Short mmCIF file of C-alpha atoms and ligand atoms in Angstrom, two decimals:
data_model
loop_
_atom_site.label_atom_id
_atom_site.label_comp_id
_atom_site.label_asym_id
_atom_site.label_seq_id
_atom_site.Cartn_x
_atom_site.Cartn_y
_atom_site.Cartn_z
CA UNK N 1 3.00 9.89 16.10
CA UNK N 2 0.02 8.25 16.42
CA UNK N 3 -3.67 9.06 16.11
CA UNK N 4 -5.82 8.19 18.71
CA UNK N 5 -9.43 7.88 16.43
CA UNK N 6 -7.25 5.89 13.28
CA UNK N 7 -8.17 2.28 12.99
CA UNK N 8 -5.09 1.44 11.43
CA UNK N 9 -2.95 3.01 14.37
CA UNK N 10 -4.83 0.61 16.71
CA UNK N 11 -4.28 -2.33 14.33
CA UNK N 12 -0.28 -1.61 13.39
CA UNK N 13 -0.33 -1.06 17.60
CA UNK N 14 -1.93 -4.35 18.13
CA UNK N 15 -4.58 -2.84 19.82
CA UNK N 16 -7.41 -4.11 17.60
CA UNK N 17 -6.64 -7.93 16.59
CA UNK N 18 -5.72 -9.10 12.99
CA UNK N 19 -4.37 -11.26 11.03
CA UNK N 20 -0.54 -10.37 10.97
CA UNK N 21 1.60 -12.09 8.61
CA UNK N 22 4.67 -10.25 9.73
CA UNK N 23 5.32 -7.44 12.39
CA UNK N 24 9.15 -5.26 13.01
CA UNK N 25 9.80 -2.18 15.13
CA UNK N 26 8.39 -0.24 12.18
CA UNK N 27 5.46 -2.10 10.41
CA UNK N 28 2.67 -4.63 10.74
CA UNK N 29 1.93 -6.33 7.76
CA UNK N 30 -1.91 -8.01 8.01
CA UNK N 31 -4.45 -9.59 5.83
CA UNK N 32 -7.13 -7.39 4.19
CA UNK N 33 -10.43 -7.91 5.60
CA UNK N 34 -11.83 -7.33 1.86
CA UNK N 35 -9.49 -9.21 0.18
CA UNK N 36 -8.66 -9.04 -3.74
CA UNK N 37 -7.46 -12.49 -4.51
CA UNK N 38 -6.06 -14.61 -1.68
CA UNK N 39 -3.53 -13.60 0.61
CA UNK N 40 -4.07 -9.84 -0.40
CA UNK N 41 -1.90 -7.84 2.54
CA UNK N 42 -1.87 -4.35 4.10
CA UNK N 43 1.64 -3.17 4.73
CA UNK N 44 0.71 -0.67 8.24
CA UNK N 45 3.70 2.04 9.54
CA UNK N 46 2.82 1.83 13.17
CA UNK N 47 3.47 5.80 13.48
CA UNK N 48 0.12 7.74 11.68
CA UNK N 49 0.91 9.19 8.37
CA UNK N 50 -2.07 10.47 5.96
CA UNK N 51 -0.24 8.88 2.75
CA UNK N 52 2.35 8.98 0.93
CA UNK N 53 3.13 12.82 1.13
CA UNK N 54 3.53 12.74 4.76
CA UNK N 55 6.03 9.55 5.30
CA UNK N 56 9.18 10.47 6.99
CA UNK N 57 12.03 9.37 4.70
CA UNK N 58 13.58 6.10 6.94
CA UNK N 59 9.72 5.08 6.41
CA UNK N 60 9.85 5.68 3.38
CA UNK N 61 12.48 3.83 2.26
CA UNK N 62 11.64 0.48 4.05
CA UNK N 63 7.84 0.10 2.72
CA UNK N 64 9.38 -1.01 -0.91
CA UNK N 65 12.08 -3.36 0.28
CA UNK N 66 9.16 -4.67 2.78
CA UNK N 67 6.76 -5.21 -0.47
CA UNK N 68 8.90 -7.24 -2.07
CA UNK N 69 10.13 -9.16 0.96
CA UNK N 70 6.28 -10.00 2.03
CA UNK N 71 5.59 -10.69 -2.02
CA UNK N 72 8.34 -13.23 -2.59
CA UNK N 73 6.72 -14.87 0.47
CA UNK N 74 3.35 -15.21 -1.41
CA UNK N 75 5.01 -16.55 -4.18
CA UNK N 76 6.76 -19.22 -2.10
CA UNK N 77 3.58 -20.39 -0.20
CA UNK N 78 0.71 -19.40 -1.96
CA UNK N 79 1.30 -20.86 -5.45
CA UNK N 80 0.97 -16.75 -6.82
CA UNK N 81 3.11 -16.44 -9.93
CA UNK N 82 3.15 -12.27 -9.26
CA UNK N 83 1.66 -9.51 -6.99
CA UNK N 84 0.95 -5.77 -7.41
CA UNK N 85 1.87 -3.31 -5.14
CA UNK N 86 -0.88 -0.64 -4.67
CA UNK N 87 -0.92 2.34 -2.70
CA UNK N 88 -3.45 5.02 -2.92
CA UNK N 89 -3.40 8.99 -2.25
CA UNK N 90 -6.18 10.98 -1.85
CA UNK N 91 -10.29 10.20 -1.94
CA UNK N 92 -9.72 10.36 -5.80
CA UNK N 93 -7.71 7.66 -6.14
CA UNK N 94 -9.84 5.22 -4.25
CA UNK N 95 -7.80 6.08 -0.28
CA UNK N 96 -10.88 5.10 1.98
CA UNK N 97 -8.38 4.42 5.02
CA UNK N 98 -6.55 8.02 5.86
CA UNK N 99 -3.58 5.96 7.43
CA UNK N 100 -0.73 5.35 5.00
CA UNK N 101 -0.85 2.03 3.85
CA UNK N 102 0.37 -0.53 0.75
CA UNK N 103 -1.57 -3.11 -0.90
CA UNK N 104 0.49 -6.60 -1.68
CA UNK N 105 -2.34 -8.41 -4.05
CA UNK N 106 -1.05 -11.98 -5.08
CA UNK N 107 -1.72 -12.46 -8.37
CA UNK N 108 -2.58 -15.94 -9.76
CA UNK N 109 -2.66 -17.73 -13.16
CA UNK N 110 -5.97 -16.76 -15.17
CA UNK N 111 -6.97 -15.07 -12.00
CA UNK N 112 -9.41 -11.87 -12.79
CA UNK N 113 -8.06 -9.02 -13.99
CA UNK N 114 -7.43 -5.99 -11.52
CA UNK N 115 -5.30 -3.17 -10.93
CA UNK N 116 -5.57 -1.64 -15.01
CA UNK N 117 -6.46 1.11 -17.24
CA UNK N 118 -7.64 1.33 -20.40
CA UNK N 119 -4.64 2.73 -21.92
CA UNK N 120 -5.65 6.69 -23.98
CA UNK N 121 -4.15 8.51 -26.75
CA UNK N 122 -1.63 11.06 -26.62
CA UNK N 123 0.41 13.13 -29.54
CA UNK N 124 4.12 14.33 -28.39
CA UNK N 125 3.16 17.59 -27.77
CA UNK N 126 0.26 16.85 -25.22
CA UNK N 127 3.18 14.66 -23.50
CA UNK N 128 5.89 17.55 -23.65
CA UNK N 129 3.29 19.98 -22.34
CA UNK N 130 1.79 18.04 -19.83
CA UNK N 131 5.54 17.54 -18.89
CA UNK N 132 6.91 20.94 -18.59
CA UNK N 133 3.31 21.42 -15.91
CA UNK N 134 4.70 18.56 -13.59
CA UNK N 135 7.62 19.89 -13.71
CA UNK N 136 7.22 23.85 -13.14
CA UNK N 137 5.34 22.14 -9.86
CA UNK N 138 8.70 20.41 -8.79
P1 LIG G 420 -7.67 1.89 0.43
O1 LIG G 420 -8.93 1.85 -0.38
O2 LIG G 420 -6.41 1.89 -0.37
O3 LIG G 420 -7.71 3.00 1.47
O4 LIG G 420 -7.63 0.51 1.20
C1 LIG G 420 -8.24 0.25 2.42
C2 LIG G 420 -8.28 -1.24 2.57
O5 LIG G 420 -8.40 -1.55 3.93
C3 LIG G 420 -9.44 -1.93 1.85
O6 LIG G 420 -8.91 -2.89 0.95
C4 LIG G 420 -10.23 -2.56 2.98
O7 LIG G 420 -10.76 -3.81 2.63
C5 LIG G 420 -9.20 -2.68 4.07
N1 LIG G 420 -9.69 -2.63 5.43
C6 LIG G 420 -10.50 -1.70 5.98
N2 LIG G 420 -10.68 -1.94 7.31
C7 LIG G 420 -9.93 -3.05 7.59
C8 LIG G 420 -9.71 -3.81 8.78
N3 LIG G 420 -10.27 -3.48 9.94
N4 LIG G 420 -8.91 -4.88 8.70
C9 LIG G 420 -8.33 -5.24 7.52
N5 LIG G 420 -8.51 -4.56 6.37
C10 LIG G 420 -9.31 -3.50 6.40
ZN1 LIG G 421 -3.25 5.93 11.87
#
């Protein structure tokens, strides 16, 4: 389950060196080359899925557990009082790297802010409309 022209399968595959902070049967976990504040991490699947639509379920279910394990280690060593987990689908939603992957950004005391919207307005019927759409999609 790999793909043989995805930069990510050669780094989660160890074929491309990096800067691993932690490695399992299932994941490499290395240090963005672009980071966002320090410490910022890449959570890699070794097998090649697109995103998040395409992980198999046992991957699936490990990547949040994994997030929180490699966060909590920030915290502990890098003086980080938080982190965001950030994972993005789809050219749209900023995915530049078509190999599934989650962000772990430490997040520091009067650091910069990142990762937010400017929050719109919505009435309850926009909501319950909007709604029932997701939902017929289910
Ligand atoms: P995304 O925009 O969610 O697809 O994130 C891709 C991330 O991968 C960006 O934050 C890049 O800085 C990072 N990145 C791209 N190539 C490499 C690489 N060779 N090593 C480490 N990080 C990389
Ligand atoms: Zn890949």
């Amino acid at each position: 389950m790999r793909d043989e022209s995805c930069i990510f399968c050669k780094i989660a595959n160890g074929e491309i060196p990096s800067a691993t902070v932690y490695e399992d049967e299932d994941f490499r976990v290395i240090l963005d080359l672009g980071p966002a504040s320090k410490g910022h991490a890449l959570i890699l699947p070794k097998n090649h899925f697109k995103d998040v639509c395409g992980l198999d379920q046992e991957t699936a279910g490990k990547v949040l557990t994994l997030g929180a394990k490699i966060g909590t280690a920030m915290k502990k060593s890098l003086g980080c009082t938080g982190f965001n987990l950030v994972q993005n689908n789809g050219e749209s939603a900023g995915q530049t790297v078509f190999h599934f992957h989650m962000h772990v950004i430490p997040r520091y005391e009067g650091g910069p802010a990142m990762v937010g919207w400017t929050p719109g307005k919505a009435d309850p019927d926009e909501l319950a409309a909007t709604a029932e759409q997701i939902k017929g999609a289910l």
